mmCIF file of C-alpha atoms in Angstrom:
data_model
loop_
_atom_site.group_PDB
_atom_site.id
_atom_site.type_symbol
_atom_site.label_atom_id
_atom_site.label_comp_id
_atom_site.label_asym_id
_atom_site.label_seq_id
_atom_site.Cartn_x
_atom_site.Cartn_y
_atom_site.Cartn_z
ATOM 1 C CA MET A 1 -38.546 -20.149 -18.462
ATOM 2 C CA SER A 2 -37.184 -19.869 -14.920
ATOM 3 C CA VAL A 3 -38.060 -17.088 -12.490
ATOM 4 C CA ASN A 4 -34.393 -16.091 -12.443
ATOM 5 C CA THR A 5 -34.405 -15.550 -16.182
ATOM 6 C CA GLU A 6 -37.377 -13.186 -16.065
ATOM 7 C CA GLU A 7 -35.883 -11.253 -13.160
ATOM 8 C CA ARG A 8 -32.615 -10.853 -15.011
ATOM 9 C CA ARG A 9 -34.354 -9.749 -18.183
ATOM 10 C CA ARG A 10 -36.057 -6.982 -16.226
ATOM 11 C CA ALA A 11 -32.746 -5.913 -14.686
ATOM 12 C CA ALA A 12 -31.098 -5.784 -18.112
ATOM 13 C CA ALA A 13 -33.958 -3.669 -19.475
ATOM 14 C CA VAL A 14 -33.633 -1.160 -16.623
ATOM 15 C CA LEU A 15 -29.908 -0.817 -17.260
ATOM 16 C CA ILE A 16 -30.438 -0.219 -20.973
ATOM 17 C CA ARG A 17 -33.036 2.491 -20.278
ATOM 18 C CA ARG A 18 -30.515 4.220 -18.005
ATOM 19 C CA GLY A 19 -27.886 4.316 -20.722
ATOM 20 C CA ALA A 20 -25.819 1.351 -19.545
ATOM 21 C CA ALA A 21 -24.775 -1.714 -21.540
ATOM 22 C CA PRO A 22 -25.651 -5.079 -19.933
ATOM 23 C CA ILE A 23 -24.445 -8.394 -21.307
ATOM 24 C CA PRO A 24 -25.300 -12.020 -20.434
ATOM 25 C CA ALA A 25 -22.605 -13.703 -18.366
ATOM 26 C CA GLY A 26 -21.731 -17.002 -16.771
ATOM 27 C CA GLU A 27 -20.885 -17.473 -13.116
ATOM 28 C CA LYS A 28 -18.100 -14.880 -13.247
ATOM 29 C CA ASN A 29 -17.152 -14.179 -16.886
ATOM 30 C CA PRO A 30 -19.099 -13.465 -20.102
ATOM 31 C CA GLY A 31 -18.071 -16.830 -21.539
ATOM 32 C CA ARG A 32 -18.245 -15.751 -25.178
ATOM 33 C CA ARG A 33 -15.970 -14.129 -27.726
ATOM 34 C CA GLY A 34 -16.523 -10.530 -28.676
ATOM 35 C CA TRP A 35 -18.449 -9.679 -25.503
ATOM 36 C CA GLU A 36 -16.716 -6.293 -25.329
ATOM 37 C CA ALA A 37 -18.484 -5.246 -28.546
ATOM 38 C CA LEU A 38 -22.002 -6.362 -27.540
ATOM 39 C CA ARG A 39 -24.618 -3.588 -27.522
ATOM 40 C CA ILE A 40 -27.909 -5.292 -26.757
ATOM 41 C CA THR A 41 -31.245 -3.544 -27.311
ATOM 42 C CA GLU A 42 -34.372 -4.129 -25.228
ATOM 43 C CA GLU A 43 -35.900 -6.083 -28.082
ATOM 44 C CA GLU A 44 -32.934 -8.455 -28.126
ATOM 45 C CA ILE A 45 -33.013 -9.214 -24.393
ATOM 46 C CA PRO A 46 -35.060 -12.479 -24.666
ATOM 47 C CA ALA A 47 -32.563 -13.884 -27.156
ATOM 48 C CA TYR A 48 -29.610 -13.267 -24.844
ATOM 49 C CA TRP A 49 -31.208 -14.076 -21.496
ATOM 50 C CA ASN A 50 -32.906 -17.400 -22.131
ATOM 51 C CA ASN A 51 -31.589 -19.689 -19.401
ATOM 52 C CA GLY A 52 -30.951 -17.762 -16.183
ATOM 53 C CA GLN A 53 -27.766 -16.053 -17.368
ATOM 54 C CA ASN A 54 -26.152 -13.584 -14.981
ATOM 55 C CA VAL A 55 -26.165 -9.864 -15.743
ATOM 56 C CA GLY A 56 -22.817 -8.308 -16.536
ATOM 57 C CA LEU A 57 -22.384 -4.557 -16.927
ATOM 58 C CA LEU A 58 -19.881 -3.290 -19.485
ATOM 59 C CA CYS A 59 -17.769 -0.620 -17.825
ATOM 60 C CA GLY A 60 -16.525 2.621 -19.318
ATOM 61 C CA GLU A 61 -17.511 3.999 -22.716
ATOM 62 C CA PRO A 62 -20.317 1.477 -23.554
ATOM 63 C CA SER A 63 -22.153 2.498 -20.354
ATOM 64 C CA GLY A 64 -21.777 6.253 -20.578
ATOM 65 C CA GLY A 65 -18.553 6.434 -18.584
ATOM 66 C CA ARG A 66 -19.767 4.320 -15.663
ATOM 67 C CA VAL A 67 -16.732 2.719 -14.028
ATOM 68 C CA ASP A 68 -16.372 0.200 -11.223
ATOM 69 C CA VAL A 69 -13.817 0.348 -8.417
ATOM 70 C CA ASP A 70 -13.437 -3.287 -7.372
ATOM 71 C CA LEU A 71 -12.025 -3.576 -3.852
ATOM 72 C CA ASP A 72 -10.415 -7.007 -4.019
ATOM 73 C CA ALA A 73 -8.630 -6.752 -0.659
ATOM 74 C CA ASP A 74 -10.656 -6.884 2.543
ATOM 75 C CA GLU A 75 -8.462 -4.084 3.906
ATOM 76 C CA ALA A 76 -9.578 -1.893 0.996
ATOM 77 C CA VAL A 77 -13.255 -2.453 1.816
ATOM 78 C CA LYS A 78 -12.640 -1.391 5.423
ATOM 79 C CA ILE A 79 -10.962 1.935 4.659
ATOM 80 C CA ALA A 80 -12.306 2.895 1.217
ATOM 81 C CA GLY A 81 -14.500 5.625 2.666
ATOM 82 C CA ARG A 82 -11.434 7.516 3.889
ATOM 83 C CA PHE A 83 -10.178 8.015 0.352
ATOM 84 C CA LEU A 84 -13.093 7.652 -2.077
ATOM 85 C CA ALA A 85 -15.946 10.094 -2.647
ATOM 86 C CA PRO A 86 -19.416 8.908 -1.504
ATOM 87 C CA THR A 87 -21.232 7.142 -4.324
ATOM 88 C CA LEU A 88 -23.501 4.208 -5.192
ATOM 89 C CA THR A 89 -21.968 0.878 -4.217
ATOM 90 C CA SER A 90 -22.695 -2.759 -4.946
ATOM 91 C CA GLY A 91 -21.408 -6.104 -3.779
ATOM 92 C CA ARG A 92 -22.636 -9.418 -2.488
ATOM 93 C CA LYS A 93 -24.608 -10.180 0.633
ATOM 94 C CA GLY A 94 -21.527 -11.833 2.104
ATOM 95 C CA ARG A 95 -19.184 -9.064 0.945
ATOM 96 C CA PRO A 96 -21.116 -5.791 0.864
ATOM 97 C CA HIS A 97 -19.877 -2.455 -0.515
ATOM 98 C CA SER A 98 -16.962 -4.086 -2.332
ATOM 99 C CA HIS A 99 -17.682 -2.213 -5.598
ATOM 100 C CA TRP A 100 -17.829 1.590 -5.807
ATOM 101 C CA TRP A 101 -19.384 3.054 -8.945
ATOM 102 C CA TYR A 102 -18.562 6.395 -10.570
ATOM 103 C CA VAL A 103 -19.217 8.256 -13.788
ATOM 104 C CA SER A 104 -15.793 9.187 -15.140
ATOM 105 C CA PRO A 105 -15.678 9.297 -18.967
ATOM 106 C CA GLY A 106 -12.317 8.639 -20.575
ATOM 107 C CA ILE A 107 -10.564 7.100 -17.588
ATOM 108 C CA GLU A 108 -8.570 3.941 -18.308
ATOM 109 C CA SER A 109 -8.639 0.650 -16.444
ATOM 110 C CA CYS A 110 -5.889 0.079 -13.917
ATOM 111 C CA ASP A 111 -4.804 -2.557 -11.385
ATOM 112 C CA TRP A 112 -2.922 -2.108 -8.122
ATOM 113 C CA LYS A 113 -1.361 -5.420 -7.103
ATOM 114 C CA GLY A 114 0.558 -6.478 -4.017
ATOM 115 C CA ALA A 115 4.072 -7.897 -3.933
ATOM 116 C CA ASP A 116 2.556 -11.388 -4.242
ATOM 117 C CA GLY A 117 0.795 -10.435 -7.489
ATOM 118 C CA ASN A 118 -2.712 -10.484 -6.025
ATOM 119 C CA LYS A 119 -4.993 -7.559 -6.821
ATOM 120 C CA LEU A 120 -5.629 -5.072 -4.045
ATOM 121 C CA VAL A 121 -7.716 -2.535 -5.962
ATOM 122 C CA GLU A 122 -8.969 -2.608 -9.555
ATOM 123 C CA LEU A 123 -10.432 0.183 -11.656
ATOM 124 C CA ARG A 124 -12.684 -1.290 -14.343
ATOM 125 C CA SER A 125 -13.343 0.915 -17.321
ATOM 126 C CA THR A 126 -13.668 0.278 -21.072
ATOM 127 C CA GLY A 127 -12.867 -3.338 -21.929
ATOM 128 C CA ARG A 128 -13.922 -4.778 -18.577
ATOM 129 C CA GLN A 129 -17.231 -5.892 -17.060
ATOM 130 C CA THR A 130 -18.726 -6.487 -13.625
ATOM 131 C CA LEU A 131 -21.511 -8.808 -12.494
ATOM 132 C CA VAL A 132 -24.405 -6.929 -10.905
ATOM 133 C CA ALA A 133 -27.747 -7.750 -9.288
ATOM 134 C CA PRO A 134 -29.675 -9.990 -9.579
ATOM 135 C CA SER A 135 -26.733 -12.205 -10.569
ATOM 136 C CA THR A 136 -25.499 -15.047 -8.380
ATOM 137 C CA HIS A 137 -21.901 -15.717 -7.333
ATOM 138 C CA PRO A 138 -20.540 -19.270 -7.804
ATOM 139 C CA ASP A 139 -20.805 -19.822 -4.043
ATOM 140 C CA GLY A 140 -24.528 -19.011 -4.175
ATOM 141 C CA ASP A 141 -24.196 -15.497 -2.756
ATOM 142 C CA ALA A 142 -26.509 -12.930 -4.359
ATOM 143 C CA TYR A 143 -25.209 -9.703 -5.886
ATOM 144 C CA VAL A 144 -26.914 -6.540 -4.632
ATOM 145 C CA TRP A 145 -27.073 -2.814 -5.300
ATOM 146 C CA HIS A 146 -26.772 -0.894 -2.028
ATOM 147 C CA THR A 147 -29.605 1.501 -2.801
ATOM 148 C CA GLU A 148 -30.356 1.786 0.925
ATOM 149 C CA THR A 149 -27.651 4.469 1.114
ATOM 150 C CA GLY A 150 -29.726 6.752 -1.105
ATOM 151 C CA LEU A 151 -26.603 7.581 -3.128
ATOM 152 C CA LYS A 152 -26.320 7.772 -6.902
ATOM 153 C CA MET A 153 -23.219 7.260 -9.028
ATOM 154 C CA ALA A 154 -21.032 10.293 -8.390
ATOM 155 C CA GLU A 155 -19.377 12.081 -11.289
ATOM 156 C CA ILE A 156 -15.655 12.546 -10.820
ATOM 157 C CA ASP A 157 -12.688 13.688 -12.878
ATOM 158 C CA GLY A 158 -10.505 10.817 -14.018
ATOM 159 C CA ALA A 159 -7.282 12.280 -12.625
ATOM 160 C CA GLU A 160 -8.860 12.821 -9.215
ATOM 161 C CA LEU A 161 -10.299 9.301 -9.092
ATOM 162 C CA THR A 162 -6.947 7.796 -10.053
ATOM 163 C CA ARG A 163 -5.199 9.839 -7.358
ATOM 164 C CA ARG A 164 -7.682 8.732 -4.699
ATOM 165 C CA LEU A 165 -7.327 5.094 -5.733
ATOM 166 C CA ARG A 166 -3.542 5.322 -5.642
ATOM 167 C CA GLU A 167 -3.711 6.683 -2.088
ATOM 168 C CA LEU A 168 -6.102 3.895 -1.075
ATOM 169 C CA ALA A 169 -3.919 1.221 -2.675
ATOM 170 C CA THR A 170 -0.866 2.644 -0.899
ATOM 171 C CA ALA A 171 -2.588 2.319 2.478
ATOM 172 C CA VAL A 172 -3.719 -1.231 1.660
ATOM 173 C CA LEU A 173 -0.232 -2.269 0.540
ATOM 174 C CA ILE A 174 1.286 -0.899 3.756
ATOM 175 C CA ALA A 175 -1.408 -2.681 5.778
ATOM 176 C CA ARG A 176 -0.642 -5.986 4.071
ATOM 177 C CA HIS A 177 2.930 -5.863 5.431
ATOM 178 C CA LEU A 178 2.081 -4.545 8.891
ATOM 179 C CA PRO A 179 3.738 -6.643 11.638
ATOM 180 C CA PRO A 180 1.329 -8.328 14.063
ATOM 181 C CA ILE A 181 0.352 -6.370 17.146
ATOM 182 C CA ARG A 182 2.410 -7.198 20.213
ATOM 183 C CA THR A 183 0.731 -9.635 22.614
ATOM 184 C CA GLY A 184 2.988 -10.649 25.474
ATOM 185 C CA THR A 185 6.203 -11.943 23.942
ATOM 186 C CA GLU A 186 4.683 -12.386 20.466
ATOM 187 C CA GLY A 187 4.520 -9.875 17.614
ATOM 188 C CA GLY A 188 5.791 -6.338 17.698
ATOM 189 C CA GLY A 189 7.841 -4.251 15.279
ATOM 190 C CA ARG A 190 5.140 -1.781 14.240
ATOM 191 C CA HIS A 191 7.036 1.233 15.590
ATOM 192 C CA ASP A 192 10.140 0.467 13.511
ATOM 193 C CA TYR A 193 7.957 -0.291 10.490
ATOM 194 C CA ALA A 194 6.235 3.080 10.886
ATOM 195 C CA LEU A 195 9.609 4.842 11.081
ATOM 196 C CA ALA A 196 10.719 3.213 7.828
ATOM 197 C CA VAL A 197 7.446 3.928 6.009
ATOM 198 C CA ALA A 198 7.357 7.546 7.195
ATOM 199 C CA GLY A 199 11.000 8.086 6.282
ATOM 200 C CA PHE A 200 10.317 6.765 2.792
ATOM 201 C CA LEU A 201 7.046 8.596 2.111
ATOM 202 C CA LEU A 202 8.177 11.955 3.510
ATOM 203 C CA ARG A 203 11.189 12.402 1.235
ATOM 204 C CA PRO A 204 11.061 15.604 -0.856
ATOM 205 C CA GLY A 205 8.585 15.382 -3.725
ATOM 206 C CA ARG A 206 6.586 12.524 -2.244
ATOM 207 C CA LEU A 207 3.445 12.466 -0.097
ATOM 208 C CA GLY A 208 3.852 15.207 2.477
ATOM 209 C CA GLU A 209 3.116 15.142 6.190
ATOM 210 C CA ASP A 210 -0.704 15.253 6.205
ATOM 211 C CA LEU A 211 -1.203 12.561 3.573
ATOM 212 C CA THR A 212 1.468 10.321 5.089
ATOM 213 C CA LEU A 213 -0.256 10.408 8.477
ATOM 214 C CA LYS A 214 -3.635 9.768 6.839
ATOM 215 C CA VAL A 215 -2.276 6.771 4.925
ATOM 216 C CA LEU A 216 -0.527 5.303 7.962
ATOM 217 C CA LYS A 217 -3.556 5.603 10.240
ATOM 218 C CA ALA A 218 -5.749 4.003 7.585
ATOM 219 C CA ALA A 219 -3.258 1.160 7.074
ATOM 220 C CA TRP A 220 -3.073 0.456 10.802
ATOM 221 C CA ASP A 221 -6.875 0.572 11.187
ATOM 222 C CA ALA A 222 -7.385 -1.700 8.176
ATOM 223 C CA LYS A 223 -5.918 -4.603 10.139
ATOM 224 C CA GLY A 224 -8.309 -4.090 13.061
ATOM 225 C CA TRP A 225 -7.770 -3.668 16.805
ATOM 226 C CA PRO A 226 -8.387 -5.751 19.937
ATOM 227 C CA GLY A 227 -9.910 -2.637 21.502
ATOM 228 C CA GLU A 228 -10.073 1.161 21.458
ATOM 229 C CA LYS A 229 -7.159 1.473 23.894
ATOM 230 C CA GLU A 230 -4.738 -0.202 21.477
ATOM 231 C CA LYS A 231 -6.031 1.930 18.622
ATOM 232 C CA ARG A 232 -5.546 5.196 20.533
ATOM 233 C CA GLU A 233 -2.028 4.238 21.589
ATOM 234 C CA ALA A 234 -1.042 3.317 18.033
ATOM 235 C CA HIS A 235 -2.474 6.548 16.636
ATOM 236 C CA ARG A 236 -0.533 8.573 19.217
ATOM 237 C CA ASP A 237 2.633 6.767 18.169
ATOM 238 C CA LEU A 238 1.999 7.606 14.508
ATOM 239 C CA GLU A 239 1.142 11.206 15.373
ATOM 240 C CA GLY A 240 4.590 11.483 16.935
ATOM 241 C CA ILE A 241 6.559 9.601 14.298
ATOM 242 C CA VAL A 242 5.308 11.486 11.234
ATOM 243 C CA PRO A 243 5.969 15.093 12.346
ATOM 244 C CA ASP A 244 9.261 14.113 14.001
ATOM 245 C CA THR A 245 10.440 12.431 10.802
ATOM 246 C CA ALA A 246 9.350 15.410 8.699
ATOM 247 C CA GLU A 247 11.198 17.771 11.048
ATOM 248 C CA ASN A 248 14.360 15.677 10.922
ATOM 249 C CA LEU A 249 14.290 15.618 7.128
ATOM 250 C CA GLU A 250 13.728 19.368 7.003
ATOM 251 C CA ALA A 251 16.730 19.867 9.287
ATOM 252 C CA GLY A 252 18.898 17.712 7.053
ATOM 253 C CA GLU A 253 19.221 14.937 9.592
ATOM 254 C CA GLU A 254 19.324 11.305 8.556
ATOM 255 C CA VAL A 255 16.244 9.106 8.925
ATOM 256 C CA THR A 256 15.473 5.533 7.948
ATOM 257 C CA GLY A 257 13.680 5.027 4.649
ATOM 258 C CA GLY A 258 13.699 2.848 1.557
ATOM 259 C CA PRO A 259 16.400 0.285 2.434
ATOM 260 C CA ALA A 260 14.987 -0.249 5.928
ATOM 261 C CA LEU A 261 11.459 -0.498 4.515
ATOM 262 C CA GLU A 262 12.565 -3.021 1.915
ATOM 263 C CA LYS A 263 14.006 -5.215 4.673
ATOM 264 C CA CYS A 264 10.686 -5.081 6.538
ATOM 265 C CA ALA A 265 8.540 -5.619 3.451
ATOM 266 C CA PRO A 266 10.347 -6.953 0.364
ATOM 267 C CA GLY A 267 8.920 -5.560 -2.871
ATOM 268 C CA ILE A 268 7.007 -2.655 -1.343
ATOM 269 C CA VAL A 269 9.518 0.042 -2.354
ATOM 270 C CA ARG A 270 9.455 -0.989 -6.017
ATOM 271 C CA LEU A 271 5.652 -0.982 -6.096
ATOM 272 C CA LEU A 272 5.270 2.411 -4.443
ATOM 273 C CA CYS A 273 7.845 3.968 -6.764
ATOM 274 C CA LYS A 274 6.032 2.467 -9.752
ATOM 275 C CA TRP A 275 2.580 3.641 -8.640
ATOM 276 C CA TRP A 276 3.665 7.181 -7.811
ATOM 277 C CA GLY A 277 6.224 7.647 -10.583
ATOM 278 C CA TRP A 278 9.129 8.238 -8.221
ATOM 279 C CA GLU A 279 12.499 7.976 -9.911
ATOM 280 C CA ARG A 280 14.852 5.065 -9.303
ATOM 281 C CA ARG A 281 17.664 7.602 -8.920
ATOM 282 C CA THR A 282 15.932 8.981 -5.826
ATOM 283 C CA ARG A 283 15.749 5.516 -4.307
ATOM 284 C CA GLU A 284 19.409 4.810 -5.041
ATOM 285 C CA THR A 285 20.470 8.146 -3.576
ATOM 286 C CA GLU A 286 18.381 7.455 -0.494
ATOM 287 C CA GLY A 287 20.009 4.074 -0.079
ATOM 288 C CA LYS A 288 23.510 5.518 -0.410
ATOM 289 C CA THR A 289 22.662 8.179 2.154
ATOM 290 C CA GLU A 290 21.547 5.555 4.651
ATOM 291 C CA GLU A 291 24.663 3.471 3.990
ATOM 292 C CA LYS A 292 26.767 6.561 4.617
ATOM 293 C CA GLU A 293 24.895 7.184 7.849
ATOM 294 C CA GLU A 294 25.471 3.579 8.937
ATOM 295 C CA ARG A 295 29.218 3.961 8.335
ATOM 296 C CA ARG A 296 29.249 7.221 10.281
ATOM 297 C CA ASN A 297 27.321 5.657 13.149
ATOM 298 C CA GLN A 298 29.706 2.704 13.173
ATOM 299 C CA ALA A 299 32.684 5.057 13.396
ATOM 300 C CA ASP A 300 31.072 6.938 16.284
ATOM 301 C CA ARG A 301 30.358 3.707 18.144
ATOM 302 C CA LEU A 302 33.855 2.420 17.522
ATOM 303 C CA ILE A 303 35.383 5.596 18.948
ATOM 304 C CA GLY A 304 33.297 5.086 22.066
ATOM 305 C CA TYR A 305 34.406 1.470 22.427
ATOM 306 C CA ALA A 306 38.054 2.496 21.961
ATOM 307 C CA LEU A 307 37.893 5.235 24.585
ATOM 308 C CA GLU A 308 36.422 2.757 27.069
ATOM 309 C CA ASP A 309 39.093 0.146 26.348
ATOM 310 C CA VAL A 310 42.206 2.343 26.217
ATOM 311 C CA GLN A 311 44.151 2.943 29.427
ATOM 312 C CA GLU A 312 45.914 6.096 28.311
ATOM 313 C CA LEU A 313 46.540 8.250 25.260
ATOM 314 C CA PHE A 314 50.002 9.832 24.891
ATOM 315 C CA VAL A 315 52.531 11.207 22.404
ATOM 316 C CA ASP A 316 56.028 9.733 22.136
ATOM 317 C CA GLN A 317 59.270 11.674 21.803
ATOM 318 C CA HIS A 318 58.744 11.974 18.050
ATOM 319 C CA GLY A 319 55.245 13.424 18.435
ATOM 320 C CA ALA A 320 53.508 10.246 17.256
ATOM 321 C CA PRO A 321 50.195 9.470 19.039
ATOM 322 C CA HIS A 322 49.967 6.188 20.952
ATOM 323 C CA ALA A 323 47.396 4.359 23.065
ATOM 324 C CA LEU A 324 48.196 2.237 26.089
ATOM 325 C CA ILE A 325 46.195 -0.969 25.709
ATOM 326 C CA ALA A 326 46.603 -3.853 28.153
ATOM 327 C CA ASP A 327 49.837 -2.213 29.344
ATOM 328 C CA GLU A 328 51.211 -2.227 25.793
ATOM 329 C CA PRO A 329 51.837 0.975 23.760
ATOM 330 C CA VAL A 330 50.129 0.811 20.370
ATOM 331 C CA PRO A 331 50.848 3.472 17.706
ATOM 332 C CA MET A 332 47.672 5.108 16.377
ATOM 333 C CA THR A 333 48.332 4.065 12.793
ATOM 334 C CA SER A 334 47.022 1.287 10.599
ATOM 335 C CA ARG A 335 48.656 -1.095 13.082
ATOM 336 C CA CYS A 336 45.789 -0.489 15.523
ATOM 337 C CA TYR A 337 43.217 -1.886 13.082
ATOM 338 C CA SER A 338 43.352 -5.392 14.586
ATOM 339 C CA TRP A 339 42.558 -3.882 17.989
ATOM 340 C CA LEU A 340 39.567 -1.954 16.615
ATOM 341 C CA ARG A 341 38.356 -5.029 14.775
ATOM 342 C CA ARG A 342 38.513 -7.040 18.015
ATOM 343 C CA LEU A 343 36.541 -4.360 19.866
ATOM 344 C CA MET A 344 33.760 -4.330 17.274
ATOM 345 C CA TRP A 345 33.509 -8.106 17.349
ATOM 346 C CA GLU A 346 33.394 -8.221 21.144
ATOM 347 C CA GLU A 347 30.779 -5.459 21.405
ATOM 348 C CA GLU A 348 28.506 -6.203 18.421
ATOM 349 C CA GLY A 349 29.490 -9.623 17.130
ATOM 350 C CA ARG A 350 30.304 -8.368 13.636
ATOM 351 C CA SER A 351 33.297 -7.190 11.627
ATOM 352 C CA VAL A 352 34.205 -3.547 11.320
ATOM 353 C CA SER A 353 33.837 -1.968 7.879
ATOM 354 C CA GLY A 354 37.087 -1.276 6.076
ATOM 355 C CA GLU A 355 35.867 2.251 5.409
#
């Protein structure tokens, strides 16, 4: 019998005495059918741990409501403490504090995935398991309990834990699409990205000003900074964008939002609406509003171009308005459309909308 086997038997016994349900596991998975239904007693431990098997912990109901928050994304590990309540954590020596443990009876498992389908945050409850110390990861890294913090598994209401995880996942998702920081002529675009995110999150019935700013700061910090100066400048930018956007929305003014955000980060709008339960109708209305604003802005710009190009505005003997353009009188009817179309193309390199 190997030393590892004896050590893992002792760990399984401790878990059983504490009301948890350990199971033998392979390098990452249980590797046997029906593992979800296993309820091993202390007397049965030698029969199940006989060749250095890892120790898996059944989450949820079999272990008295103990659930595992698995922080799959590195960004989630960095900012988890801003959203999650202090509690006992575990992980690996090479990836510490990547699992946060809570007691939350009745809560269901849930995954928050990015636009590429990769998991960002996972809540493991009944029907799922997690490898714990003294197990070994396939790369040879040892699993550990971070008992040095002195924390025990915190008890938390399921609805509150789910809300906190949704906020964390939102920040991680936003961080995943954050444009690179500007260095010389490279990178940039974070200001416009922040405007789009803020405009989307601050719509009525969504996150509100305080939470939006918290999420944005966490997302920006999750990607790291070259130095404190860059961090302070970025935070000041966010501290201006969020209240300004909220004020503009309150005043009924138009701001960028979902459509602009979708251009910056394809798939992010759908995921956020799914996670938070925001209606598709709201997104469609928001998009139509922004399209309307774009048409209005185009009309305003076109009027400006026309006033700069026209030599004179006058009324003929019949009272019909005309414009003098290149020494030629042009009636201000549908006949002037070709002129306006030419102006838009010369100024912006695109066609004018028929509306």
